[in-house]
Coordinates of C-alpha atoms (C1' of nucleotides) in Angstrom, one line a residue:
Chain A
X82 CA 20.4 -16.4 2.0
X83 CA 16.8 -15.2 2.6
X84 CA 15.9 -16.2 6.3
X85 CA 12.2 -17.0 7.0
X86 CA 12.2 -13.8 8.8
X87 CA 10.1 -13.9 11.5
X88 CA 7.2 -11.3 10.3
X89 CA 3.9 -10.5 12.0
X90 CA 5.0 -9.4 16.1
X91 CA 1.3 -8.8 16.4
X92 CA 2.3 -5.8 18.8
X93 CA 3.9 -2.9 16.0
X94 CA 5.5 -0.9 19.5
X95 CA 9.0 -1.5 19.6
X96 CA 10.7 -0.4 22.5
X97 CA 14.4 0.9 22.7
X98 CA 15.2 -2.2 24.9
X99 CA 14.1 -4.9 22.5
X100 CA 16.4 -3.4 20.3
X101 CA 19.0 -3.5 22.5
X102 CA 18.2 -6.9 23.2
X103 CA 18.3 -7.6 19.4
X104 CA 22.1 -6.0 19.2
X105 CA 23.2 -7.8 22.1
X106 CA 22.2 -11.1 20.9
X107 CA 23.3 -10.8 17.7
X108 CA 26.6 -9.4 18.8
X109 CA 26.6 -12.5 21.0
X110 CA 26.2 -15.0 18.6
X111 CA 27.7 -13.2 15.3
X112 CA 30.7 -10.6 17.0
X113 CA 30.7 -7.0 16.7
X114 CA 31.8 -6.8 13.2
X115 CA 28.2 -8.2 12.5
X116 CA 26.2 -5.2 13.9
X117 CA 24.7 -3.1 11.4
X118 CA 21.5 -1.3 11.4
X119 CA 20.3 -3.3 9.0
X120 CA 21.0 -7.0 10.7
X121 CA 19.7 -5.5 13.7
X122 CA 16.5 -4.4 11.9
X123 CA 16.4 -7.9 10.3
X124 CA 16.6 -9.5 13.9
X125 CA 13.6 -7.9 15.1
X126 CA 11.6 -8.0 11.7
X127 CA 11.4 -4.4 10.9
X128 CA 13.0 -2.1 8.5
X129 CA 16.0 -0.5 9.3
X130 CA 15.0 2.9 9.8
X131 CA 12.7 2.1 12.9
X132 CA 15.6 1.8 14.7
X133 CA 16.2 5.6 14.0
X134 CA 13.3 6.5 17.3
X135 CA 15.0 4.3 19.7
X136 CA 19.1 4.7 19.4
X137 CA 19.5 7.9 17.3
X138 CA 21.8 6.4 14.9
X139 CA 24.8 3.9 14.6
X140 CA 26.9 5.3 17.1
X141 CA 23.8 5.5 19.7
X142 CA 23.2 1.7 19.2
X143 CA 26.6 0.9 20.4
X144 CA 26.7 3.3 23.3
X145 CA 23.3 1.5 24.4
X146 CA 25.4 -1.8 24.0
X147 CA 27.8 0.0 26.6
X148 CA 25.2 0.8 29.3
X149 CA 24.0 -2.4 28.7
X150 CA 27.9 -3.8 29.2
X151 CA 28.0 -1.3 32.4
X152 CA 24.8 -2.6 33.9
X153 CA 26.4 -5.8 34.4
X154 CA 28.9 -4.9 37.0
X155 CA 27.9 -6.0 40.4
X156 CA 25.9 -3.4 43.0
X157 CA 28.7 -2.1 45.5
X158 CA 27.9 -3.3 49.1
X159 CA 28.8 -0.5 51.5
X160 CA 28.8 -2.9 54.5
X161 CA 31.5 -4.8 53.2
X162 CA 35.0 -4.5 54.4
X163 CA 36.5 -1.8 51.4
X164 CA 39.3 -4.4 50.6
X165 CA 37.0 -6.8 49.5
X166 CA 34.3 -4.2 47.6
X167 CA 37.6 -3.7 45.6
X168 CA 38.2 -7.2 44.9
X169 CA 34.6 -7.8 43.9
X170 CA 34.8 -4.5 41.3
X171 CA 38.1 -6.1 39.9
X172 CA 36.1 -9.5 39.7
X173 CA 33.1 -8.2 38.0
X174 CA 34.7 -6.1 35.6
X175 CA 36.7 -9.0 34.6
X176 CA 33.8 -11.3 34.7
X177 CA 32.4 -8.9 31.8
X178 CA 35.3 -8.6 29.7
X179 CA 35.4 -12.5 29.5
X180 CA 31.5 -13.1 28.9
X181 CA 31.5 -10.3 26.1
X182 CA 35.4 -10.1 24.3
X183 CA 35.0 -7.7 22.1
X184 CA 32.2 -5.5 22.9
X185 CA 34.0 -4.6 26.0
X186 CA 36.4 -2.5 23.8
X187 CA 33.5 -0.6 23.1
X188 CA 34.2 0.9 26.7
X189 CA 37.5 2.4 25.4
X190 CA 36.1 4.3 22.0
X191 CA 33.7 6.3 23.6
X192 CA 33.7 8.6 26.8
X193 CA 30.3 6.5 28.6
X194 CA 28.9 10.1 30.0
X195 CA 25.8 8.2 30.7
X196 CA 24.1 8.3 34.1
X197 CA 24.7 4.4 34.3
X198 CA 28.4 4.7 34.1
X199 CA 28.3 7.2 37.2
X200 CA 26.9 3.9 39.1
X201 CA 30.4 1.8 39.3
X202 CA 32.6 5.6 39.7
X203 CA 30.5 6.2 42.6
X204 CA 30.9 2.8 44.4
X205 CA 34.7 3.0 43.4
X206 CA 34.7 6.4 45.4
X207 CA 32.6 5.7 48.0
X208 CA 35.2 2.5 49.3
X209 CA 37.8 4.7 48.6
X210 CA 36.3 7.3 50.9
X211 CA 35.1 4.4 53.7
X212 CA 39.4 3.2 53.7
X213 CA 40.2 6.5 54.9
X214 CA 41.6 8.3 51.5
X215 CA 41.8 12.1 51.9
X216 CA 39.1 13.7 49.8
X217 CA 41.4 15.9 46.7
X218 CA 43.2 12.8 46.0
X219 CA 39.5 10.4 46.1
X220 CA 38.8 11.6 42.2
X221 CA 42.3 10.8 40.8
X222 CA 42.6 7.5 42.3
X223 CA 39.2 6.3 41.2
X224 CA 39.5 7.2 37.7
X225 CA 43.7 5.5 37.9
X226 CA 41.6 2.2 39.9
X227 CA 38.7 2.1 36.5
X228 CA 42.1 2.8 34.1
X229 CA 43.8 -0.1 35.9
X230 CA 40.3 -2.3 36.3
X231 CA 39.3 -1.3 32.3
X232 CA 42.5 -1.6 31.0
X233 CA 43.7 -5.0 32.4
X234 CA 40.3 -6.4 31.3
X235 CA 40.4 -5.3 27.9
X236 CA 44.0 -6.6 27.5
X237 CA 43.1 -9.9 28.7
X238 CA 39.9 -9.6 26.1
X239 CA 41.6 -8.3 22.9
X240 CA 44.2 -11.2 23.4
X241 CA 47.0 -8.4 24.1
X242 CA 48.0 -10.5 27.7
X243 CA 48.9 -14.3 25.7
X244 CA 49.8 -17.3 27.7
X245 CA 48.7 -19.7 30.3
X246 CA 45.9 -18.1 32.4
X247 CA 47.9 -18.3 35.8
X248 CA 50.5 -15.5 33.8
X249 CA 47.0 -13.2 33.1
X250 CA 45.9 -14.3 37.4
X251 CA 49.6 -13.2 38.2
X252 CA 48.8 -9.4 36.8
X253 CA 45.5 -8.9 38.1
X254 CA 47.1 -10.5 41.9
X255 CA 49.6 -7.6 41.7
X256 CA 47.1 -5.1 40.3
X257 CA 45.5 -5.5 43.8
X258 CA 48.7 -5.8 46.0
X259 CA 50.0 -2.5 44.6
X260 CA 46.5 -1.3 45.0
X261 CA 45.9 -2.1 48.5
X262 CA 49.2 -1.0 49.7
X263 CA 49.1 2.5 47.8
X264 CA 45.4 3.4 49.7
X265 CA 46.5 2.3 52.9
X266 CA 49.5 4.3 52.8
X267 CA 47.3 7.1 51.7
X268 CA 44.5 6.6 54.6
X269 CA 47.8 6.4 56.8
X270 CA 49.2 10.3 55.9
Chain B
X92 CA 32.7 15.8 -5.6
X93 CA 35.0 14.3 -8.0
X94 CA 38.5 15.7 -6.8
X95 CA 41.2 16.6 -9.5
X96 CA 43.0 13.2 -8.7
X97 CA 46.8 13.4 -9.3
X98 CA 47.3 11.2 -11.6
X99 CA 50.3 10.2 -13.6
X100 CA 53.0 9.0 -10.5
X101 CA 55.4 8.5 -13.1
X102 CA 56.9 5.3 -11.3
X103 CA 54.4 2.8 -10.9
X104 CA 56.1 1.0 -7.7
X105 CA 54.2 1.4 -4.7
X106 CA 55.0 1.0 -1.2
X107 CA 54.1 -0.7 2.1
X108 CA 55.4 2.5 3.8
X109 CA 53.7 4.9 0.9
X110 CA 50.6 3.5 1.9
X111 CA 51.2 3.7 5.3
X112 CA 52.2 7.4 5.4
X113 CA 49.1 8.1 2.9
X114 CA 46.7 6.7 5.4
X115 CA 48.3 8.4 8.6
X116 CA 47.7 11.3 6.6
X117 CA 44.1 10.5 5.8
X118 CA 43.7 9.8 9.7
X119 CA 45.1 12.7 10.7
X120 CA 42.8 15.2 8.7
X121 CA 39.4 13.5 8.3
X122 CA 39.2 11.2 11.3
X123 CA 39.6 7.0 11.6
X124 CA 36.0 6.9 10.2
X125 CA 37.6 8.4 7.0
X126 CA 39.9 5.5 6.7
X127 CA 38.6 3.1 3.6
X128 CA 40.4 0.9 1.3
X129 CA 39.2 3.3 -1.5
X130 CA 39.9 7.0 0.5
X131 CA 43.6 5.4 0.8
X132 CA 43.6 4.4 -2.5
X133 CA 41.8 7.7 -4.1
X134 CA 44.9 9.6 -1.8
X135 CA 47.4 7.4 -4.1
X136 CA 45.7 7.8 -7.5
X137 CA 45.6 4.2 -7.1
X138 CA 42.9 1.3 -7.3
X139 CA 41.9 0.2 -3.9
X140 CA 42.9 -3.1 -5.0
X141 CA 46.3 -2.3 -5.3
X142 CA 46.6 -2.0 -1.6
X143 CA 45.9 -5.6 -0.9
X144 CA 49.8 -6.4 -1.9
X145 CA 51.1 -4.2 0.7
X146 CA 48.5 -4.5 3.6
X147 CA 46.4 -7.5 3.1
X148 CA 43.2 -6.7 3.9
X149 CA 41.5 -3.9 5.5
X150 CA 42.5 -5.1 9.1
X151 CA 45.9 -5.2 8.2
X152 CA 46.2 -2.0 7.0
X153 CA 44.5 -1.1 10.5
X154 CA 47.7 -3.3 12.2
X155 CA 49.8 -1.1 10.1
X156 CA 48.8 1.8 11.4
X157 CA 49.5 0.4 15.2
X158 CA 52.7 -0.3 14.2
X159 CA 53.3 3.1 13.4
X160 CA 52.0 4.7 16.3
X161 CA 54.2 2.4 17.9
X162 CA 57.3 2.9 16.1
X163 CA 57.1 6.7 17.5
X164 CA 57.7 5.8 21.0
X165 CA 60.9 7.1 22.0
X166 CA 64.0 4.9 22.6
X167 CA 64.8 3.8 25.7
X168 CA 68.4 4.7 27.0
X169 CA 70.0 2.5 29.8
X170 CA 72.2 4.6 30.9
X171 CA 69.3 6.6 33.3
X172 CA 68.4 5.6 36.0
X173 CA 65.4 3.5 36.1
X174 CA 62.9 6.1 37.2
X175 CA 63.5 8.8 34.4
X176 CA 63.2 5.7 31.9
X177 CA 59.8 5.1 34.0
X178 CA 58.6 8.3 33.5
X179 CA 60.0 8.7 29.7
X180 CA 57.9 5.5 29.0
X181 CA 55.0 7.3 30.8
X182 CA 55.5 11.1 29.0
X183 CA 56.0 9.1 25.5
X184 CA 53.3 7.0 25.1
X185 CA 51.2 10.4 26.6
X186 CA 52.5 11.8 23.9
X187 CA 51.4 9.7 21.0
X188 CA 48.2 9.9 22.4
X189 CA 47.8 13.4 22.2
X190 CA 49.2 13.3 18.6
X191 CA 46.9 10.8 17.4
X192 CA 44.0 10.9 19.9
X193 CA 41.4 8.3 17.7
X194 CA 43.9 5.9 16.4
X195 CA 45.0 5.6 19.9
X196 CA 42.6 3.7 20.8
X197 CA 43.0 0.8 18.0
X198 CA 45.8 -0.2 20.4
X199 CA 43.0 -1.8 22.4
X200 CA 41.1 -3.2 19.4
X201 CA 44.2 -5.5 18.1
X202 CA 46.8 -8.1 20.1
X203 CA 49.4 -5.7 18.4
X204 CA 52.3 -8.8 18.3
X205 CA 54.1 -7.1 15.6
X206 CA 57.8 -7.1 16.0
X207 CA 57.6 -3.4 16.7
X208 CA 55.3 -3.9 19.5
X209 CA 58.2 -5.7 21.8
X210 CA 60.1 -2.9 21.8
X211 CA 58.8 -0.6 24.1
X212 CA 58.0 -4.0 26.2
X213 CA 61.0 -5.5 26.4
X214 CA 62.7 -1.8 27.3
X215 CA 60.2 -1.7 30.4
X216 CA 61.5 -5.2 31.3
X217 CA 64.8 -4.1 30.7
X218 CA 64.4 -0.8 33.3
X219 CA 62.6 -3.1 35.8
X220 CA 65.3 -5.5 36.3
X221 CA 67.8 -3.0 36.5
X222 CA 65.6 -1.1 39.4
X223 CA 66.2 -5.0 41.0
X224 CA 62.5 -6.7 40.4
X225 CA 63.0 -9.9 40.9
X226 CA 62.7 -12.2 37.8
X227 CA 59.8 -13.9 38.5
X228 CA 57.7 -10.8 38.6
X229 CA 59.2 -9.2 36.3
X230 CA 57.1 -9.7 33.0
X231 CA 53.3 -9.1 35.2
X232 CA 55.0 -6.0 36.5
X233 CA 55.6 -5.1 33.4
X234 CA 52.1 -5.9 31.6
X235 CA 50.7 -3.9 34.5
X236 CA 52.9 -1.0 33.6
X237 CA 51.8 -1.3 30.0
X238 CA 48.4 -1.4 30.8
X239 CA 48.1 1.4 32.9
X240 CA 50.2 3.8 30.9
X241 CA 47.6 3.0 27.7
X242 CA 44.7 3.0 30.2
X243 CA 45.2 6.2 30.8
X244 CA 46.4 7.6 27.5
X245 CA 43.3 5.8 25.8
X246 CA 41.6 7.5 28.7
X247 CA 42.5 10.6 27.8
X248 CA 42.7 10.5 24.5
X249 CA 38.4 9.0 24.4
X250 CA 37.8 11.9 26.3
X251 CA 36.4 9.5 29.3
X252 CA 38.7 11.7 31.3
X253 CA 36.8 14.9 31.6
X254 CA 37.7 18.2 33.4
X255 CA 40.9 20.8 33.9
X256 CA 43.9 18.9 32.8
X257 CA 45.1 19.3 36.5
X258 CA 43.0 17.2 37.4
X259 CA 44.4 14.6 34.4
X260 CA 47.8 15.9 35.4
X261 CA 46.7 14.5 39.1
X262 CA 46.3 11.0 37.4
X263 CA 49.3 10.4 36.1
X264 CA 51.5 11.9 38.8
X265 CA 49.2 9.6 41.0
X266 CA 50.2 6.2 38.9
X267 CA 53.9 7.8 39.3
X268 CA 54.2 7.6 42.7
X269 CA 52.3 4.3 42.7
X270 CA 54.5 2.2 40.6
X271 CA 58.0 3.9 41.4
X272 CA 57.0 3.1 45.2
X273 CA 55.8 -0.7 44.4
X274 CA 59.0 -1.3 42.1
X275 CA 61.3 -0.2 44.8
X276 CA 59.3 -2.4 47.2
X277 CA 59.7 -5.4 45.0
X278 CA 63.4 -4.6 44.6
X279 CA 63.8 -4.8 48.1
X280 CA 62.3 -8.0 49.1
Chain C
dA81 C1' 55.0 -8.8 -10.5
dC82 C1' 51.9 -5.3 -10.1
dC83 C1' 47.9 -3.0 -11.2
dT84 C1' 43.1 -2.2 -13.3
dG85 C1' 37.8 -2.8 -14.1
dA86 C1' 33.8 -4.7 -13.3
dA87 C1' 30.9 -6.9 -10.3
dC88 C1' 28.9 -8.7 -5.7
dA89 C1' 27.0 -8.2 -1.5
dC90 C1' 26.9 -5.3 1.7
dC91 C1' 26.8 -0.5 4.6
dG92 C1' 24.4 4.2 7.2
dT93 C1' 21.3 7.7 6.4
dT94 C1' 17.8 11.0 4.0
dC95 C1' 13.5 11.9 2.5
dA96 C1' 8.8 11.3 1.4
dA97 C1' 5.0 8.6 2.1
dG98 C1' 1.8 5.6 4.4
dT99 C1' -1.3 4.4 8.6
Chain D
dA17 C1' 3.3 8.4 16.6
dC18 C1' 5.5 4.9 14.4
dC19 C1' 6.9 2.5 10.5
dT20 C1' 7.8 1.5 5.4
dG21 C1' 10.1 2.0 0.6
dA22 C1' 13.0 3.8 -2.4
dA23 C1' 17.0 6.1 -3.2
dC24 C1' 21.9 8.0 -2.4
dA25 C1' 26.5 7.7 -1.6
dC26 C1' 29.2 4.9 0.1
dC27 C1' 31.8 0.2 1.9
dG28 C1' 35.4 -4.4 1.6
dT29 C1' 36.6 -8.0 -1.3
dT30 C1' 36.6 -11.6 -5.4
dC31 C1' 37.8 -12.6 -9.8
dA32 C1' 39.4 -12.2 -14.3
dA33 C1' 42.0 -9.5 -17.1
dG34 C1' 45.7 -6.5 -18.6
dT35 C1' 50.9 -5.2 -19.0

DNA sequence: ACCTGAACACCGTTCAAGT
DNA sequence: ACCTGAACACCGTTCAAGT
């Protein structure tokens, strides 16, 4: 199946975002399995090997999907009240697993060390710190609060969490009661 | 680098669990990335289509592989009292994770609904009703207790959890306290 | 029933070359 | 500086054939 392929972009400068662009969209409408180098290339009418100056290789290309993925989650708003900052991580870190399935397991493979993915740890800390939670145990209980918000998402994506959706609401509702409770009852001592 | 191949394996009957163990193996000392129908095969001095009786197809051998990860959690034992099963489930599934730090993380890539997989879930339902949860809360309690125990294994394990492994130490002991206090909340009410 | 062999349609990446 | 073309060493899987 020889497409048309879409030659002649006048322009010849590609830039490391229309390639992430490119991957997005074809992981959109084809799933992750469908990402290659080459298909990617194909997408954007070039050969494959121009990619190479923009991502680095394979594995770069997917952790730009990931700060793309990361990116997505909401700005924190320090004037809210911290309880509902947390609700609003929990709700846009959902919000992503459900628009992108199985790219958001991408999160889990690799360690996201890049400056983007400081963005949503430093909001998590920051409400933690504005609810009164004593500063050696801030670090700890963000990263358990990302485990919990990451981990319930991706269950919910990868299918592990079957059934009607109020059974997948019920988990996430006592995800934030035990939640709540545990950082007042740290503010408190 | 055509290796020596051992050939000749007298009895030509292979087996799910041969190929199973051959591609632990192969996982073990080249990586997940090693993993191909043909590296398994080549380990067997087989053809790579002789695999597709015992596994399927290249996902399924992946499934397979989850279910032996799986298959190494420890056995529950109902005669302690729920909070050392708690932190049993916790230290085994730590554990595995440490033992097999990339093919930890296909636990997040696949619905794992193998019979093996409600094992370890129906023994944390099993140690929540005995700590008094009622019913009704029962199974989300217990998806969340999945969740975060492989949150933060995978989390480990990914190397998203960066630093001293005090401060990793601080994690878990941190989702300890959380859930023991919660349960016995629960069990009260 | 169980395995092989050859073939098909793909991969990621290197390297040298073009402009 | 940015991109191409050809080549290398791989993939998963189908299909027909062997025993």
């Amino acid at each position: 199946m020889k497409t048309p392929a879409q030659r002649g972009r006048g322009t010849r400068g590609l830039t490391r975002d229309e390639v992430l662009d490119a991957t997005l969209a074809l992981a959109e409408d084809r799933g992750l399995d469908a990402v290659s180098m080459r298909a990617v290339a194909d997408r954007l009418g070039v050969t494959p090997m121009a990619l190479y100056r923009y991502v680095g290789d394979k594995q770069g290309l997917l952790d730009g999907l990931v700060e793309r993925l990361l990116r997505e989650m909401p700005d924190d708003d320090p004037a809210l009240p911290w309880q509902d900052r947390l609700r609003a991580f929990g709700t846009g870190i959902r919000e992503i697993a459900r628009r992108h399935p199985d790219l958001f397991l991408l999160l889990f493979m690799r360690p996201s060390v890049t400056p983007e993915a400081r963005r949503p740890r430093n909001a998590v800390q920051s409400m933690l710190r504005d609810a009164g939670v004593p500063e050696e145990i801030v670090q700890p209980l963000q990263r358990l609060l990302d485990t919990i918000g990451m981990g319930l998402a991706a269950s919910e994506a990868n299918g592990r969490f079957t059934g009607p959706s109020e059974e997948i609401d019920a988990v996430y509702a006592l995800a934030e009661d035990l939640l709540l409770t545990a950082i007042e009852r740290y503010a408190r001592s």
